Amino acid sequence: LSASLIANGAHPSHDPLVDPLDTMATIKSNTPDLADSKLLHDGIDYYSPLDESDVGEDAGMRNSCWYKMTWQLLSPMKGLAVLIVVLALCTPICIQCFGQDISISFELTVPYDADTYDTFNKVEDDFGAGAVFPYKLLFVPTTGNICADDAGDSGATVSCESLAASDVGSCGMFCQSSFDQINTVLDDLSNIEAAGYTATGITTMAGTDRYITFDDYVSAAEHSIAGTATSFDSSIELLYKSSCQTNIEGTGDGTGAGGGTGGTDTTDKVVCQSAVYQLDLDVDPFDEDGVKWLKKSRDIMDKYNKDDATQFKMYLANGAGVTYDAEEAVYGAFPAIIGCTMAVVFCLMAFAFGSIVAPLRSVATLCLTLSFVFGLLVLVYQDGVFEFMGSRALSKVGTICWFPPVMCFSIIVGLGLDYDVFLISRVYEYRLEGYTDHAAALKGVYMTGYIITAAGVIMAIAFGGLMASTETILNQVSFLLVFSVLMDTFIVRTLCVPALLGLTDKHSWFPKTMPPATRSIGF
């Protein structure tokens, strides 16, 4: 610096009336690298005033809020202090993201002012939530016919062959042995502590306080054949037909379902080669107790399915099974999804800027935004910290719907990375043009600050429209997107990124070799 001042006819030690800051505006970039000079590097970037007559993009820059704020943040000590404050304030919220109580509750997906919601509540009050979403338990024989050698118990007077000739149908799983095996399974399922249930199917009927026995069906078949069936007998036949696989038994060749002959038989017969039961839980299948019952019942069925002595396979369908399986599959893969996404972000940023510092900075700031909004989601919808606002969209529901965090993750990463690349690429371009690291950061923030802020506000307003929805699932989606955009726009890109650029300084693009710093603001 002294050599430069002497070359221009001034030396601060010889002429006390000459202020070095006043002479900076006349110093040209005859120094090989401005970054080599502490005074030129910091002095020009921060302190040297520009004449109002200056033209170009630098004119008026230093009067902007972006320049003044970034100038403070690029100071290592001030930038570090800001980062510490931001992390201190955000960390208690960020750690809440690990306490998400994920729910598959049906009520979170239905508009609370819809007729469906009212109907659901009325049926739940009168019959229990399990009646709205019953399970179907299917029994499929693994052998040709469980009842092949079983014509009934000692009191049975009608054989399987005789049943085939009646309106009831053929045996298949329709015998005492099959009933006993199925009832054993149902007894085990009823012993699950999480929830009780009411089963209706081949061995039970609504309104009865006992299992329907095989003898009941035999009696119904006898009365059916004799034409003396009572309403109870008819109900048993109907229960049997609704619980079993239906086939067309009429052959049109005079052969009936039971193997007899005599005329053309085109009657629809029921062949109970498999049986299905309806299970109505005493609790909501989608709540915590209902999910516990589902998992334990599957364990019991797996035990029987793996036992060679069991002559049928069991399958549990409907209820909360499909939604639970989808949630388990998605969240089982979610950690891998997060890891792969961040790895791809790192690789793309490293390839684009030829640096490992830039992608590390991007991944770190993305993680801050994600953990903050997911933690805030827990505080609002599980703990009710915004209850004082009296807003239905921000009211406490006690759980987090399983769908919003998964869906919003990729959107938040995309928006955050978009803003980050927009800012960092401008800083990178100025640095390639020969600006010092601080000057490039100042100009980059100044040139993109208004645009990023405007874009963030617009996106927040657009996503905020979902807050007017009467569905909790959409309210939570809106909450995540709105607060992530605001967090990224006003905290991460405005405070954290400039502070990190100031801390890394000339190492911001390591290991890429940048051109010598021969320019600064106003020069």
JSON list of C-alpha atoms in Angstrom, two decimals, residues 251-432:
[
{"chain": "A", "resi": 251, "resn": "THR", "atom": "CA", "xyz": [-73.55, -77.42, -15.55]},
{"chain": "A", "resi": 252, "resn": "GLY", "atom": "CA", "xyz": [-76.55, -77.66, -17.81]},
{"chain": "A", "resi": 253, "resn": "ASP", "atom": "CA", "xyz": [-75.86, -81.35, -18.37]},
{"chain": "A", "resi": 254, "resn": "GLY", "atom": "CA", "xyz": [-78.11, -82.73, -15.70]},
{"chain": "A", "resi": 255, "resn": "THR", "atom": "CA", "xyz": [-75.31, -82.96, -13.14]},
{"chain": "A", "resi": 256, "resn": "GLY", "atom": "CA", "xyz": [-76.10, -81.08, -9.97]},
{"chain": "A", "resi": 257, "resn": "ALA", "atom": "CA", "xyz": [-73.75, -79.62, -7.43]},
{"chain": "A", "resi": 258, "resn": "GLY", "atom": "CA", "xyz": [-73.77, -82.74, -5.35]},
{"chain": "A", "resi": 259, "resn": "GLY", "atom": "CA", "xyz": [-72.87, -85.01, -8.22]},
{"chain": "A", "resi": 260, "resn": "GLY", "atom": "CA", "xyz": [-76.43, -86.30, -8.72]},
{"chain": "A", "resi": 261, "resn": "THR", "atom": "CA", "xyz": [-78.25, -86.46, -12.02]},
{"chain": "A", "resi": 262, "resn": "GLY", "atom": "CA", "xyz": [-81.69, -85.76, -13.28]},
{"chain": "A", "resi": 263, "resn": "GLY", "atom": "CA", "xyz": [-82.41, -82.83, -15.51]},
{"chain": "A", "resi": 264, "resn": "THR", "atom": "CA", "xyz": [-80.53, -79.70, -16.22]},
{"chain": "A", "resi": 265, "resn": "ASP", "atom": "CA", "xyz": [-79.27, -77.91, -13.12]},
{"chain": "A", "resi": 266, "resn": "THR", "atom": "CA", "xyz": [-78.48, -74.25, -13.66]},
{"chain": "A", "resi": 267, "resn": "THR", "atom": "CA", "xyz": [-78.79, -73.24, -10.00]},
{"chain": "A", "resi": 268, "resn": "ASP", "atom": "CA", "xyz": [-76.17, -70.90, -8.54]},
{"chain": "A", "resi": 269, "resn": "LYS", "atom": "CA", "xyz": [-74.47, -72.82, -5.74]},
{"chain": "A", "resi": 270, "resn": "VAL", "atom": "CA", "xyz": [-72.15, -71.59, -3.03]},
{"chain": "A", "resi": 271, "resn": "VAL", "atom": "CA", "xyz": [-68.91, -73.52, -2.68]},
{"chain": "A", "resi": 272, "resn": "CYS", "atom": "CA", "xyz": [-67.16, -72.69, 0.59]},
{"chain": "A", "resi": 273, "resn": "GLN", "atom": "CA", "xyz": [-63.66, -73.35, -0.63]},
{"chain": "A", "resi": 274, "resn": "SER", "atom": "CA", "xyz": [-62.58, -70.18, 1.18]},
{"chain": "A", "resi": 275, "resn": "ALA", "atom": "CA", "xyz": [-64.27, -68.14, 3.87]},
{"chain": "A", "resi": 276, "resn": "VAL", "atom": "CA", "xyz": [-64.22, -64.46, 4.79]},
{"chain": "A", "resi": 277, "resn": "TYR", "atom": "CA", "xyz": [-65.03, -62.80, 8.10]},
{"chain": "A", "resi": 278, "resn": "GLN", "atom": "CA", "xyz": [-65.83, -59.21, 8.91]},
{"chain": "A", "resi": 279, "resn": "LEU", "atom": "CA", "xyz": [-64.03, -57.90, 12.00]},
{"chain": "A", "resi": 280, "resn": "ASP", "atom": "CA", "xyz": [-65.39, -54.72, 13.61]},
{"chain": "A", "resi": 281, "resn": "LEU", "atom": "CA", "xyz": [-62.89, -53.37, 16.15]},
{"chain": "A", "resi": 282, "resn": "ASP", "atom": "CA", "xyz": [-64.01, -51.70, 19.34]},
{"chain": "A", "resi": 283, "resn": "VAL", "atom": "CA", "xyz": [-61.67, -48.77, 18.56]},
{"chain": "A", "resi": 284, "resn": "ASP", "atom": "CA", "xyz": [-60.81, -46.67, 15.55]},
{"chain": "A", "resi": 285, "resn": "PRO", "atom": "CA", "xyz": [-58.61, -48.87, 13.31]},
{"chain": "A", "resi": 286, "resn": "PHE", "atom": "CA", "xyz": [-56.54, -45.80, 12.41]},
{"chain": "A", "resi": 287, "resn": "ASP", "atom": "CA", "xyz": [-55.66, -44.65, 15.93]},
{"chain": "A", "resi": 288, "resn": "GLU", "atom": "CA", "xyz": [-52.83, -45.92, 18.12]},
{"chain": "A", "resi": 289, "resn": "ASP", "atom": "CA", "xyz": [-54.77, -48.82, 19.67]},
{"chain": "A", "resi": 290, "resn": "GLY", "atom": "CA", "xyz": [-56.13, -49.86, 16.28]},
{"chain": "A", "resi": 291, "resn": "VAL", "atom": "CA", "xyz": [-52.66, -49.96, 14.76]},
{"chain": "A", "resi": 292, "resn": "LYS", "atom": "CA", "xyz": [-51.38, -52.00, 17.72]},
{"chain": "A", "resi": 293, "resn": "TRP", "atom": "CA", "xyz": [-54.16, -54.53, 17.13]},
{"chain": "A", "resi": 294, "resn": "LEU", "atom": "CA", "xyz": [-53.29, -54.70, 13.44]},
{"chain": "A", "resi": 295, "resn": "LYS", "atom": "CA", "xyz": [-49.63, -55.43, 14.12]},
{"chain": "A", "resi": 296, "resn": "LYS", "atom": "CA", "xyz": [-50.33, -58.03, 16.80]},
{"chain": "A", "resi": 297, "resn": "SER", "atom": "CA", "xyz": [-53.00, -59.76, 14.73]},
{"chain": "A", "resi": 298, "resn": "ARG", "atom": "CA", "xyz": [-50.56, -60.05, 11.84]},
{"chain": "A", "resi": 299, "resn": "ASP", "atom": "CA", "xyz": [-48.04, -61.64, 14.19]},
{"chain": "A", "resi": 300, "resn": "ILE", "atom": "CA", "xyz": [-50.64, -64.20, 15.25]},
{"chain": "A", "resi": 301, "resn": "MET", "atom": "CA", "xyz": [-51.60, -64.98, 11.67]},
{"chain": "A", "resi": 302, "resn": "ASP", "atom": "CA", "xyz": [-47.95, -65.33, 10.68]},
{"chain": "A", "resi": 303, "resn": "LYS", "atom": "CA", "xyz": [-47.55, -67.89, 13.46]},
{"chain": "A", "resi": 304, "resn": "TYR", "atom": "CA", "xyz": [-50.42, -69.97, 12.11]},
{"chain": "A", "resi": 305, "resn": "ASN", "atom": "CA", "xyz": [-49.41, -69.52, 8.47]},
{"chain": "A", "resi": 306, "resn": "LYS", "atom": "CA", "xyz": [-45.95, -70.89, 9.23]},
{"chain": "A", "resi": 307, "resn": "ASP", "atom": "CA", "xyz": [-47.38, -73.89, 11.10]},
{"chain": "A", "resi": 308, "resn": "ASP", "atom": "CA", "xyz": [-47.63, -76.91, 8.81]},
{"chain": "A", "resi": 309, "resn": "ALA", "atom": "CA", "xyz": [-50.51, -78.25, 10.90]},
{"chain": "A", "resi": 310, "resn": "THR", "atom": "CA", "xyz": [-52.70, -75.35, 9.85]},
{"chain": "A", "resi": 311, "resn": "GLN", "atom": "CA", "xyz": [-54.71, -76.33, 6.81]},
{"chain": "A", "resi": 312, "resn": "PHE", "atom": "CA", "xyz": [-55.36, -72.83, 5.52]},
{"chain": "A", "resi": 313, "resn": "LYS", "atom": "CA", "xyz": [-53.67, -69.48, 4.97]},
{"chain": "A", "resi": 314, "resn": "MET", "atom": "CA", "xyz": [-55.04, -66.26, 6.44]},
{"chain": "A", "resi": 315, "resn": "TYR", "atom": "CA", "xyz": [-55.08, -62.80, 4.90]},
{"chain": "A", "resi": 316, "resn": "LEU", "atom": "CA", "xyz": [-56.22, -59.59, 6.57]},
{"chain": "A", "resi": 317, "resn": "ALA", "atom": "CA", "xyz": [-57.56, -56.86, 4.30]},
{"chain": "A", "resi": 318, "resn": "ASN", "atom": "CA", "xyz": [-59.33, -53.48, 4.44]},
{"chain": "A", "resi": 319, "resn": "GLY", "atom": "CA", "xyz": [-59.56, -51.52, 7.69]},
{"chain": "A", "resi": 320, "resn": "ALA", "atom": "CA", "xyz": [-56.40, -49.49, 8.21]},
{"chain": "A", "resi": 321, "resn": "GLY", "atom": "CA", "xyz": [-54.19, -52.09, 6.57]},
{"chain": "A", "resi": 322, "resn": "VAL", "atom": "CA", "xyz": [-53.57, -50.36, 3.24]},
{"chain": "A", "resi": 323, "resn": "THR", "atom": "CA", "xyz": [-52.84, -46.95, 4.76]},
{"chain": "A", "resi": 324, "resn": "TYR", "atom": "CA", "xyz": [-50.64, -48.44, 7.48]},
{"chain": "A", "resi": 325, "resn": "ASP", "atom": "CA", "xyz": [-48.63, -50.45, 4.95]},
{"chain": "A", "resi": 326, "resn": "ALA", "atom": "CA", "xyz": [-48.16, -47.37, 2.78]},
{"chain": "A", "resi": 327, "resn": "GLU", "atom": "CA", "xyz": [-46.99, -45.31, 5.76]},
{"chain": "A", "resi": 328, "resn": "GLU", "atom": "CA", "xyz": [-44.61, -48.03, 6.92]},
{"chain": "A", "resi": 329, "resn": "ALA", "atom": "CA", "xyz": [-43.12, -48.45, 3.44]},
{"chain": "A", "resi": 330, "resn": "VAL", "atom": "CA", "xyz": [-42.66, -44.71, 2.93]},
{"chain": "A", "resi": 331, "resn": "TYR", "atom": "CA", "xyz": [-41.16, -43.97, 6.34]},
{"chain": "A", "resi": 332, "resn": "GLY", "atom": "CA", "xyz": [-39.02, -47.07, 6.17]},
{"chain": "A", "resi": 333, "resn": "ALA", "atom": "CA", "xyz": [-37.41, -45.63, 3.06]},
{"chain": "A", "resi": 334, "resn": "PHE", "atom": "CA", "xyz": [-37.51, -41.98, 4.23]},
{"chain": "A", "resi": 335, "resn": "PRO", "atom": "CA", "xyz": [-34.04, -41.93, 5.87]},
{"chain": "A", "resi": 336, "resn": "ALA", "atom": "CA", "xyz": [-32.53, -43.34, 2.68]},
{"chain": "A", "resi": 337, "resn": "ILE", "atom": "CA", "xyz": [-34.47, -40.78, 0.64]},
{"chain": "A", "resi": 338, "resn": "ILE", "atom": "CA", "xyz": [-33.08, -37.95, 2.77]},
{"chain": "A", "resi": 339, "resn": "GLY", "atom": "CA", "xyz": [-29.54, -39.29, 2.56]},
{"chain": "A", "resi": 340, "resn": "CYS", "atom": "CA", "xyz": [-29.66, -39.83, -1.20]},
{"chain": "A", "resi": 341, "resn": "THR", "atom": "CA", "xyz": [-31.20, -36.41, -1.80]},
{"chain": "A", "resi": 342, "resn": "MET", "atom": "CA", "xyz": [-28.51, -34.65, 0.20]},
{"chain": "A", "resi": 343, "resn": "ALA", "atom": "CA", "xyz": [-25.81, -36.70, -1.53]},
{"chain": "A", "resi": 344, "resn": "VAL", "atom": "CA", "xyz": [-27.15, -35.71, -4.93]},
{"chain": "A", "resi": 345, "resn": "VAL", "atom": "CA", "xyz": [-27.31, -32.06, -3.86]},
{"chain": "A", "resi": 346, "resn": "PHE", "atom": "CA", "xyz": [-23.70, -32.22, -2.67]},
{"chain": "A", "resi": 347, "resn": "CYS", "atom": "CA", "xyz": [-22.48, -33.84, -5.89]},
{"chain": "A", "resi": 348, "resn": "LEU", "atom": "CA", "xyz": [-24.34, -31.41, -8.16]},
{"chain": "A", "resi": 349, "resn": "MET", "atom": "CA", "xyz": [-23.11, -28.36, -6.26]},
{"chain": "A", "resi": 350, "resn": "ALA", "atom": "CA", "xyz": [-19.56, -29.72, -6.18]},
{"chain": "A", "resi": 351, "resn": "PHE", "atom": "CA", "xyz": [-19.66, -30.33, -9.93]},
{"chain": "A", "resi": 352, "resn": "ALA", "atom": "CA", "xyz": [-21.17, -26.91, -10.67]},
{"chain": "A", "resi": 353, "resn": "PHE", "atom": "CA", "xyz": [-18.70, -24.88, -8.60]},
{"chain": "A", "resi": 354, "resn": "GLY", "atom": "CA", "xyz": [-15.69, -27.20, -8.49]},
{"chain": "A", "resi": 355, "resn": "SER", "atom": "CA", "xyz": [-15.62, -26.89, -4.74]},
{"chain": "A", "resi": 356, "resn": "ILE", "atom": "CA", "xyz": [-16.34, -28.95, -1.64]},
{"chain": "A", "resi": 357, "resn": "VAL", "atom": "CA", "xyz": [-16.95, -25.93, 0.60]},
{"chain": "A", "resi": 358, "resn": "ALA", "atom": "CA", "xyz": [-19.88, -24.61, -1.44]},
{"chain": "A", "resi": 359, "resn": "PRO", "atom": "CA", "xyz": [-21.86, -27.90, -1.36]},
{"chain": "A", "resi": 360, "resn": "LEU", "atom": "CA", "xyz": [-21.15, -28.36, 2.36]},
{"chain": "A", "resi": 361, "resn": "ARG", "atom": "CA", "xyz": [-22.55, -24.89, 2.99]},
{"chain": "A", "resi": 362, "resn": "SER", "atom": "CA", "xyz": [-25.65, -25.67, 0.89]},
{"chain": "A", "resi": 363, "resn": "VAL", "atom": "CA", "xyz": [-26.34, -28.99, 2.61]},
{"chain": "A", "resi": 364, "resn": "ALA", "atom": "CA", "xyz": [-25.85, -27.45, 6.06]},
{"chain": "A", "resi": 365, "resn": "THR", "atom": "CA", "xyz": [-28.28, -24.60, 5.40]},
{"chain": "A", "resi": 366, "resn": "LEU", "atom": "CA", "xyz": [-30.85, -26.98, 3.88]},
{"chain": "A", "resi": 367, "resn": "CYS", "atom": "CA", "xyz": [-30.66, -29.17, 6.97]},
{"chain": "A", "resi": 368, "resn": "LEU", "atom": "CA", "xyz": [-31.20, -26.12, 9.16]},
{"chain": "A", "resi": 369, "resn": "THR", "atom": "CA", "xyz": [-34.34, -25.15, 7.26]},
{"chain": "A", "resi": 370, "resn": "LEU", "atom": "CA", "xyz": [-35.74, -28.69, 7.19]},
{"chain": "A", "resi": 371, "resn": "SER", "atom": "CA", "xyz": [-35.15, -29.43, 10.86]},
{"chain": "A", "resi": 372, "resn": "PHE", "atom": "CA", "xyz": [-36.55, -26.04, 11.89]},
{"chain": "A", "resi": 373, "resn": "VAL", "atom": "CA", "xyz": [-39.86, -26.33, 10.02]},
{"chain": "A", "resi": 374, "resn": "PHE", "atom": "CA", "xyz": [-40.37, -29.99, 10.99]},
{"chain": "A", "resi": 375, "resn": "GLY", "atom": "CA", "xyz": [-39.67, -29.13, 14.62]},
{"chain": "A", "resi": 376, "resn": "LEU", "atom": "CA", "xyz": [-42.04, -26.16, 14.47]},
{"chain": "A", "resi": 377, "resn": "LEU", "atom": "CA", "xyz": [-44.67, -28.46, 12.95]},
{"chain": "A", "resi": 378, "resn": "VAL", "atom": "CA", "xyz": [-44.47, -30.64, 16.07]},
{"chain": "A", "resi": 379, "resn": "LEU", "atom": "CA", "xyz": [-44.73, -27.67, 18.41]},
{"chain": "A", "resi": 380, "resn": "VAL", "atom": "CA", "xyz": [-47.80, -26.30, 16.62]},
{"chain": "A", "resi": 381, "resn": "TYR", "atom": "CA", "xyz": [-49.86, -29.41, 15.82]},
{"chain": "A", "resi": 382, "resn": "GLN", "atom": "CA", "xyz": [-48.77, -31.76, 18.61]},
{"chain": "A", "resi": 383, "resn": "ASP", "atom": "CA", "xyz": [-48.11, -29.33, 21.46]},
{"chain": "A", "resi": 384, "resn": "GLY", "atom": "CA", "xyz": [-50.43, -26.46, 20.44]},
{"chain": "A", "resi": 385, "resn": "VAL", "atom": "CA", "xyz": [-48.08, -23.49, 20.83]},
{"chain": "A", "resi": 386, "resn": "PHE", "atom": "CA", "xyz": [-50.27, -21.45, 18.45]},
{"chain": "A", "resi": 387, "resn": "GLU", "atom": "CA", "xyz": [-53.54, -22.26, 20.21]},
{"chain": "A", "resi": 388, "resn": "PHE", "atom": "CA", "xyz": [-53.73, -18.66, 21.50]},
{"chain": "A", "resi": 389, "resn": "MET", "atom": "CA", "xyz": [-54.30, -17.46, 17.93]},
{"chain": "A", "resi": 390, "resn": "GLY", "atom": "CA", "xyz": [-57.68, -19.17, 17.79]},
{"chain": "A", "resi": 391, "resn": "SER", "atom": "CA", "xyz": [-57.11, -20.37, 14.21]},
{"chain": "A", "resi": 392, "resn": "ARG", "atom": "CA", "xyz": [-58.61, -23.72, 13.22]},
{"chain": "A", "resi": 393, "resn": "ALA", "atom": "CA", "xyz": [-55.79, -24.24, 10.68]},
{"chain": "A", "resi": 394, "resn": "LEU", "atom": "CA", "xyz": [-53.16, -23.87, 13.43]},
{"chain": "A", "resi": 395, "resn": "SER", "atom": "CA", "xyz": [-54.99, -25.65, 16.22]},
{"chain": "A", "resi": 396, "resn": "LYS", "atom": "CA", "xyz": [-53.63, -28.61, 18.14]},
{"chain": "A", "resi": 397, "resn": "VAL", "atom": "CA", "xyz": [-54.61, -32.04, 16.80]},
{"chain": "A", "resi": 398, "resn": "GLY", "atom": "CA", "xyz": [-52.12, -34.09, 18.81]},
{"chain": "A", "resi": 399, "resn": "THR", "atom": "CA", "xyz": [-50.50, -35.87, 15.87]},
{"chain": "A", "resi": 400, "resn": "ILE", "atom": "CA", "xyz": [-48.82, -35.26, 12.52]},
{"chain": "A", "resi": 401, "resn": "CYS", "atom": "CA", "xyz": [-50.47, -36.67, 9.43]},
{"chain": "A", "resi": 402, "resn": "TRP", "atom": "CA", "xyz": [-48.07, -39.09, 7.79]},
{"chain": "A", "resi": 403, "resn": "PHE", "atom": "CA", "xyz": [-48.29, -37.57, 4.31]},
{"chain": "A", "resi": 404, "resn": "PRO", "atom": "CA", "xyz": [-47.19, -33.85, 4.62]},
{"chain": "A", "resi": 405, "resn": "PRO", "atom": "CA", "xyz": [-43.59, -34.40, 5.87]},
{"chain": "A", "resi": 406, "resn": "VAL", "atom": "CA", "xyz": [-42.83, -36.86, 3.08]},
{"chain": "A", "resi": 407, "resn": "MET", "atom": "CA", "xyz": [-44.42, -34.82, 0.32]},
{"chain": "A", "resi": 408, "resn": "CYS", "atom": "CA", "xyz": [-43.03, -31.46, 1.47]},
{"chain": "A", "resi": 409, "resn": "PHE", "atom": "CA", "xyz": [-39.46, -32.66, 1.98]},
{"chain": "A", "resi": 410, "resn": "SER", "atom": "CA", "xyz": [-38.57, -32.64, -1.72]},
{"chain": "A", "resi": 411, "resn": "ILE", "atom": "CA", "xyz": [-40.40, -29.34, -2.32]},
{"chain": "A", "resi": 412, "resn": "ILE", "atom": "CA", "xyz": [-38.55, -27.64, 0.54]},
{"chain": "A", "resi": 413, "resn": "VAL", "atom": "CA", "xyz": [-35.21, -28.95, -0.71]},
{"chain": "A", "resi": 414, "resn": "GLY", "atom": "CA", "xyz": [-36.00, -27.75, -4.23]},
{"chain": "A", "resi": 415, "resn": "LEU", "atom": "CA", "xyz": [-37.01, -24.24, -3.15]},
{"chain": "A", "resi": 416, "resn": "GLY", "atom": "CA", "xyz": [-34.13, -23.86, -0.70]},
{"chain": "A", "resi": 417, "resn": "LEU", "atom": "CA", "xyz": [-31.56, -25.06, -3.20]},
{"chain": "A", "resi": 418, "resn": "ASP", "atom": "CA", "xyz": [-33.03, -22.82, -5.88]},
{"chain": "A", "resi": 419, "resn": "TYR", "atom": "CA", "xyz": [-32.56, -19.72, -3.73]},
{"chain": "A", "resi": 420, "resn": "ASP", "atom": "CA", "xyz": [-29.11, -20.87, -2.65]},
{"chain": "A", "resi": 421, "resn": "VAL", "atom": "CA", "xyz": [-27.90, -21.44, -6.21]},
{"chain": "A", "resi": 422, "resn": "PHE", "atom": "CA", "xyz": [-29.37, -18.12, -7.29]},
{"chain": "A", "resi": 423, "resn": "LEU", "atom": "CA", "xyz": [-27.32, -16.29, -4.64]},
{"chain": "A", "resi": 424, "resn": "ILE", "atom": "CA", "xyz": [-24.13, -18.32, -4.71]},
{"chain": "A", "resi": 425, "resn": "SER", "atom": "CA", "xyz": [-23.89, -18.41, -8.50]},
{"chain": "A", "resi": 426, "resn": "ARG", "atom": "CA", "xyz": [-23.98, -14.60, -8.61]},
{"chain": "A", "resi": 427, "resn": "VAL", "atom": "CA", "xyz": [-21.24, -14.38, -5.96]},
{"chain": "A", "resi": 428, "resn": "TYR", "atom": "CA", "xyz": [-19.27, -16.98, -7.90]},
{"chain": "A", "resi": 429, "resn": "GLU", "atom": "CA", "xyz": [-19.58, -15.00, -11.15]},
{"chain": "A", "resi": 430, "resn": "TYR", "atom": "CA", "xyz": [-18.30, -11.81, -9.54]},
{"chain": "A", "resi": 431, "resn": "ARG", "atom": "CA", "xyz": [-15.38, -13.67, -8.03]},
{"chain": "A", "resi": 432, "resn": "LEU", "atom": "CA", "xyz": [-14.47, -15.05, -11.46]}
]
